[in-house]
Short mmCIF file of C-alpha atoms in Angstrom, two decimals:
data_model
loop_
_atom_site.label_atom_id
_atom_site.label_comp_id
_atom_site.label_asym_id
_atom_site.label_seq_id
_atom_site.Cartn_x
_atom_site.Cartn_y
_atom_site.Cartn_z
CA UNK A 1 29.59 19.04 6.63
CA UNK A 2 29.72 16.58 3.43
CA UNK A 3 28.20 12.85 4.74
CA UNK A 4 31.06 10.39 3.84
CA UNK A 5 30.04 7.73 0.95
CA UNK A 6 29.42 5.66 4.17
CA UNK A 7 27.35 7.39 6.06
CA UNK A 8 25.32 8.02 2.49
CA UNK A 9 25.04 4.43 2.38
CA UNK A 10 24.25 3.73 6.16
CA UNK A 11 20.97 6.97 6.02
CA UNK A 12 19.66 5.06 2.65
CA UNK A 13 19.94 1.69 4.40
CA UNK A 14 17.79 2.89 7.45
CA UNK A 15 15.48 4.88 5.03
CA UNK A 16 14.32 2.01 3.86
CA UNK A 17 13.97 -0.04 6.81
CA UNK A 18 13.16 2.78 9.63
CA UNK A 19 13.00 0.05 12.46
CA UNK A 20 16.59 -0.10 12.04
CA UNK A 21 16.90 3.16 14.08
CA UNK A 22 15.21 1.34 16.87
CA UNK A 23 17.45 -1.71 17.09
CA UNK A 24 20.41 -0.14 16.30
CA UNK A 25 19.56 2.64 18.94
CA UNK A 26 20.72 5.74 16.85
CA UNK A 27 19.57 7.57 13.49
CA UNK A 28 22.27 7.98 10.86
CA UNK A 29 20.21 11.19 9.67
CA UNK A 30 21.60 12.72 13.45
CA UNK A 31 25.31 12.00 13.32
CA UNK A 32 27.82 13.77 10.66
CA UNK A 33 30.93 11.38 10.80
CA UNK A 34 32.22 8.19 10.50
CA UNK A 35 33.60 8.47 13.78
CA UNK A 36 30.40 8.76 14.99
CA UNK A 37 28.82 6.10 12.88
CA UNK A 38 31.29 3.91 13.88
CA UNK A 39 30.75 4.87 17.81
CA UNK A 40 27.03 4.05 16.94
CA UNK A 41 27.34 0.54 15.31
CA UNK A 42 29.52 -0.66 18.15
CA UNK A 43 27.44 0.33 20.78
CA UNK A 44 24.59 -1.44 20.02
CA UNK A 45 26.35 -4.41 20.67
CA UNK A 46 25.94 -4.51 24.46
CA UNK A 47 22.65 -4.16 26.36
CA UNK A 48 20.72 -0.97 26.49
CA UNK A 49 21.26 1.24 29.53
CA UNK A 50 23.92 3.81 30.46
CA UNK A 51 27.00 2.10 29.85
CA UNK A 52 25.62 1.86 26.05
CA UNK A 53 25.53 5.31 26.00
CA UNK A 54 29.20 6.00 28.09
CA UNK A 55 30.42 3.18 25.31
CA UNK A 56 29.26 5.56 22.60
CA UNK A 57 30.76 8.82 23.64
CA UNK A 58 34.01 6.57 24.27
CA UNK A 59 34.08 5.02 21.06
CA UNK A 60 33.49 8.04 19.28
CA UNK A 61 36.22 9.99 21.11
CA UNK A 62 38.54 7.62 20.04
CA UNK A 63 37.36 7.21 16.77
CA UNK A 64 37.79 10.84 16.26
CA UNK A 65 40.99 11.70 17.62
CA UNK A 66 42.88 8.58 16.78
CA UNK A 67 43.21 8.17 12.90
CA UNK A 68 45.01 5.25 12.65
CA UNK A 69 41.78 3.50 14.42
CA UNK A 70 39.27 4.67 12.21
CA UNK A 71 41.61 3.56 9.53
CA UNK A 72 42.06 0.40 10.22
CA UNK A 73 38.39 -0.06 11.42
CA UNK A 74 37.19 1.26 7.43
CA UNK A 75 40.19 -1.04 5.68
CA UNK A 76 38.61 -3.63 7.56
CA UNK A 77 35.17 -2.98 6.71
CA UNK A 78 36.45 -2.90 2.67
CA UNK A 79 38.07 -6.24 3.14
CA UNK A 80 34.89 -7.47 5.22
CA UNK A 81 32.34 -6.56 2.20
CA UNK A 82 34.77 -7.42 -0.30
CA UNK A 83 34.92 -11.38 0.82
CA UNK A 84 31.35 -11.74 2.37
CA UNK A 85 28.77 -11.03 -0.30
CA UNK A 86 25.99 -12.23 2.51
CA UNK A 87 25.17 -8.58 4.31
CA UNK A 88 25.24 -7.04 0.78
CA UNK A 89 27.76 -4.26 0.92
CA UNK A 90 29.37 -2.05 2.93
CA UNK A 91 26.68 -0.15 4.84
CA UNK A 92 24.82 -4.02 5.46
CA UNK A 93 28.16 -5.10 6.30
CA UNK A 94 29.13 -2.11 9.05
CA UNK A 95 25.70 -3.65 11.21
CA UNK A 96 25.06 -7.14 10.20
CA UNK A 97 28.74 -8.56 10.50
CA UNK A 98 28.90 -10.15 13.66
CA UNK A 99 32.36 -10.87 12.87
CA UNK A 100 33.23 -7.14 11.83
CA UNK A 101 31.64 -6.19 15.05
CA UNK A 102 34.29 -8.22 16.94
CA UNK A 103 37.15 -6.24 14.79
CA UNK A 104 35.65 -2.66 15.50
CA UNK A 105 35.82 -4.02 19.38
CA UNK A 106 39.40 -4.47 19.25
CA UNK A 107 39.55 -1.68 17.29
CA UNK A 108 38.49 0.28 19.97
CA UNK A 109 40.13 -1.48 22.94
CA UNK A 110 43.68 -1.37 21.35
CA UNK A 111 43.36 2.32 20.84
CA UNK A 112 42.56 2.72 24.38
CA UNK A 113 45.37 0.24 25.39
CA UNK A 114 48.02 2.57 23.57
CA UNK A 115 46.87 5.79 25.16
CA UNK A 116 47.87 4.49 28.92
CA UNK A 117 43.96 3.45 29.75
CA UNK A 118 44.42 -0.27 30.07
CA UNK A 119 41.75 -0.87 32.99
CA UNK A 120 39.31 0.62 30.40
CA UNK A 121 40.07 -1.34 27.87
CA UNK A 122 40.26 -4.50 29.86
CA UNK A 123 36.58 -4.18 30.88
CA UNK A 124 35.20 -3.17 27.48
CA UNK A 125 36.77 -6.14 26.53
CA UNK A 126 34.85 -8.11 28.88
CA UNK A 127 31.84 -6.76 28.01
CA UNK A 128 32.49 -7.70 24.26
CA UNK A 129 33.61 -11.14 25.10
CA UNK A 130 30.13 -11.51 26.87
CA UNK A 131 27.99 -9.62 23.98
CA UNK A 132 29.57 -11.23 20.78
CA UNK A 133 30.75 -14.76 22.16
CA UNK A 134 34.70 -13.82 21.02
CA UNK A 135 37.79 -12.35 22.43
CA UNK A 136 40.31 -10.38 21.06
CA UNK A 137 43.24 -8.91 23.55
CA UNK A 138 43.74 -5.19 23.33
CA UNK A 139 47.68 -6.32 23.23
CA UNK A 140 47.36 -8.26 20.18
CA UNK A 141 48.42 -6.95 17.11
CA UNK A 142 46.33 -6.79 13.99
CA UNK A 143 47.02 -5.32 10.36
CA UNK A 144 44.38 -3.80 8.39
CA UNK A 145 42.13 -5.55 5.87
CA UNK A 146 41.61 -8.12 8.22
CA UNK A 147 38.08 -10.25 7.82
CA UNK A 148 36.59 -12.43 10.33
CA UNK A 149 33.71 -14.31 8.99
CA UNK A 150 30.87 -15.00 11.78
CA UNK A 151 33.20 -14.37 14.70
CA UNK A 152 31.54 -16.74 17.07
CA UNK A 153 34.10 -18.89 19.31
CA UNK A 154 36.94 -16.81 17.83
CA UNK A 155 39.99 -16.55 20.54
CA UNK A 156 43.18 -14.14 20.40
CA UNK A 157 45.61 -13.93 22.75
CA UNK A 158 47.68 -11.36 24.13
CA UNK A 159 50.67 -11.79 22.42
CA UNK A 160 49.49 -12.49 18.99
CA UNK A 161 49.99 -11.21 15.82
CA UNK A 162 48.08 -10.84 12.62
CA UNK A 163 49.15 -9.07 9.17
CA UNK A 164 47.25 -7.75 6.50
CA UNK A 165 44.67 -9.39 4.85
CA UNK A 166 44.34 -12.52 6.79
CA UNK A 167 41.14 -13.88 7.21
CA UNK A 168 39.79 -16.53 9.27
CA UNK A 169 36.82 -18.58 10.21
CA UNK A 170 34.69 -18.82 13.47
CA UNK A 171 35.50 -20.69 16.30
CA UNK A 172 39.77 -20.06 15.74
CA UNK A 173 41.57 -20.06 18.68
CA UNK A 174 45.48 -18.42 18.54
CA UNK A 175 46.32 -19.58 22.08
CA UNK A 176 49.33 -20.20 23.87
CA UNK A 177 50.64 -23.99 25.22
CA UNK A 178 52.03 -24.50 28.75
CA UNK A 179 55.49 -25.05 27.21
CA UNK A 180 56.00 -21.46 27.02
CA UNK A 181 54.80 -18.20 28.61
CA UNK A 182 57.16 -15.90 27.47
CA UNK A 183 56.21 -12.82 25.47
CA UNK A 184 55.50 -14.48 22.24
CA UNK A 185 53.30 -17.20 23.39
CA UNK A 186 51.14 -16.48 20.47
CA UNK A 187 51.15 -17.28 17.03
CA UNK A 188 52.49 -15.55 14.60
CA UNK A 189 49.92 -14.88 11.06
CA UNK A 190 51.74 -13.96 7.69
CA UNK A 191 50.34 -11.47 4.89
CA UNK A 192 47.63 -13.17 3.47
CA UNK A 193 47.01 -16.35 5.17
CA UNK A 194 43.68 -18.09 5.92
CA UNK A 195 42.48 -20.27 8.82
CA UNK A 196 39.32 -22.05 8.76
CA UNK A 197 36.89 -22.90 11.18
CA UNK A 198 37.71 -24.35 14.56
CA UNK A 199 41.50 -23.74 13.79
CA UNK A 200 43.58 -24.17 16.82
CA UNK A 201 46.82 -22.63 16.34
CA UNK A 202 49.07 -22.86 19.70
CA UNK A 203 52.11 -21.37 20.48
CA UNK A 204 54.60 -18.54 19.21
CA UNK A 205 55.02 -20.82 15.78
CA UNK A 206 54.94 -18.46 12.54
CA UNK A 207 51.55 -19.21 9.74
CA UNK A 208 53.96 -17.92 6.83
CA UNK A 209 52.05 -15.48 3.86
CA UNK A 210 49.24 -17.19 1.98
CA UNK A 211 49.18 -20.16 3.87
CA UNK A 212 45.92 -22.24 4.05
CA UNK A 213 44.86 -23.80 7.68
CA UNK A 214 41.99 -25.96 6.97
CA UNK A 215 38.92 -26.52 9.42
CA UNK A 216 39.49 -27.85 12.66
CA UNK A 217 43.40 -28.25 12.18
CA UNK A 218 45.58 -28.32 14.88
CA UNK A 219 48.66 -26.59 14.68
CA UNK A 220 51.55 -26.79 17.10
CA UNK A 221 54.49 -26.27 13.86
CA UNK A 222 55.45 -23.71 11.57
CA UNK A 223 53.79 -23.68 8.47
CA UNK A 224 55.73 -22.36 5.58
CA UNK A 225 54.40 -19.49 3.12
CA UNK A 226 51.67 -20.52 0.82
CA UNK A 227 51.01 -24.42 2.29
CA UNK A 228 47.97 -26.43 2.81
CA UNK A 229 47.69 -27.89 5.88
CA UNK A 230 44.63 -30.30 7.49
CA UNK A 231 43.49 -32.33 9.69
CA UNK A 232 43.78 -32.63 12.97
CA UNK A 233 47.53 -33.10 13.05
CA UNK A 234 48.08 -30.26 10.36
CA UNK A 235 49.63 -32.72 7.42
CA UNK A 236 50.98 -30.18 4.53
CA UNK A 237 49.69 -31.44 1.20
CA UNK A 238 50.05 -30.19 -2.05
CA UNK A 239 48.06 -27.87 -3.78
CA UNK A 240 46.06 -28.68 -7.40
CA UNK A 241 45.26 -26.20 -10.07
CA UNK A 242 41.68 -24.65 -9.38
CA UNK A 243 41.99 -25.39 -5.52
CA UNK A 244 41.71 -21.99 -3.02
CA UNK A 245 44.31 -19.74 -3.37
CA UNK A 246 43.36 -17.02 -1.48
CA UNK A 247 41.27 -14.06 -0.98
CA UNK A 248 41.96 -10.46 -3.19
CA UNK A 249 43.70 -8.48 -0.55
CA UNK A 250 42.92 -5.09 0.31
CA UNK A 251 44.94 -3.46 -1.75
CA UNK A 252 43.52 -5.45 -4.96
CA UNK A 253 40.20 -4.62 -3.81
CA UNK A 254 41.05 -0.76 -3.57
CA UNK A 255 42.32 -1.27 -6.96
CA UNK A 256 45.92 -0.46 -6.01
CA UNK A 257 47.30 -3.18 -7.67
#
């Protein structure tokens, strides 16, 4: 079998580094897919011992058989090295991004939601929440191209929903409020958008495309397509020529348009 461009990339990343193979507790040079490569990366994440191992032959079950997973797990690795130029590309960026790590989790766990094994899910969840400092619900919904820089303190609720190409910061929290516990308690993230660091975004209120959340807002509103909003009470300003506009979305990056 032909090694995948990624797999390429991962062998001549631990060829010149061979401790990698001990840390990350696997040889690219012994696995032929990207399934498996994926299985691999994710499992290192939690402690050495046998449920590493039972996480690997999980994750690379799923990975195999379920295409729209592995799909979504690569688009997201694309967007990931795309906006980060810190790991230094895409093989650096599959085991150094703590914040792609959290993605491939959820990844995982929302395959394994949508094939009727929810107890299974639930507790690899825990165990993620507990190795990367983050939470992602397998119930939440998340497009492709998505990028999560750092991942740390990150918090996403059952209900909510990301599109394509958003990206955020660490430490965001989509929660819920007491006001309502209905079944879209969550926020709602538009094509595009981008919430900063310590974002708290609370409720089922709608972040429209291309919006900008800035660091350590607090958002209880909607906030309409392509707005600014800081602070802590979320003011909307206006935006200036040369301010940020947004990252290149996947599709830009793949050179689709």
């Amino acid at each position: 079998m032909t090694a995948s461009p990624l797999l390429r990339q991962a062998r001549a990343l631990f060829t010149g580094e061979p401790d990698l193979a001990v840390f990350f507790a696997y040889d690219p040079e012994d696995i032929e897919t990207d399934a498996d490569l994926l299985a691999g990366v994710l499992a290192a994440c939690i402690p050495e011992g046998s449920a590493r191992d039972r996480l690997r032959a999980i994750a690379a079950q799923v990975f195999d058989d379920n295409q729209d997973a592995r799909a979504a797990a690569l688009d997201d690795l694309t967007a990931t090295a795309g906006r980060d130029a810190d790991p230094g590309g895409r093989a650096a960026t599959l085991h150094f991004a703590g914040g792609y790590h959290l993605l491939l989790s959820y990844r995982l766990t929302h395959a394994l939601w949508h094939t009727g094994r929810g107890t299974l899910a639930l507790a690899l969840k825990s165990q993620f929440t507990r190795a990367l400092g983050a939470e992602i619900w397998p119930q939440a919904q998340i497009g492709r191209g998505v990028w999560i820089d750092h991942g740390l303190g990150v918090v996403i609720g059952q209900t909510a929903v990301i599109e394509d190409d958003v990206s955020l910061w660490h430490g965001v929290t989509l929660g819920s409020t007491l006001a309502d516990l209905g079944d879209s308690r969550h926020p709602i993230i538009r094509r595009g958008a981008t919430i900063g660091a310590n974002a708290i975004i609370l409720g089922g209120i709608e972040i429209g495309a291309g919006a900008v959340i800035g660091a350590g807002a607090v958002v209880t509103r909607p906030v309409p397509p392509g707005a600014l909003v800081t602070g802590p009470r979320a003011e909307e300003r206006s935006r200036r020529p040369g301010m940020f506009a947004g990252f290149p979305t996947l599709a830009m990056l793949e050179g689709r348009e």
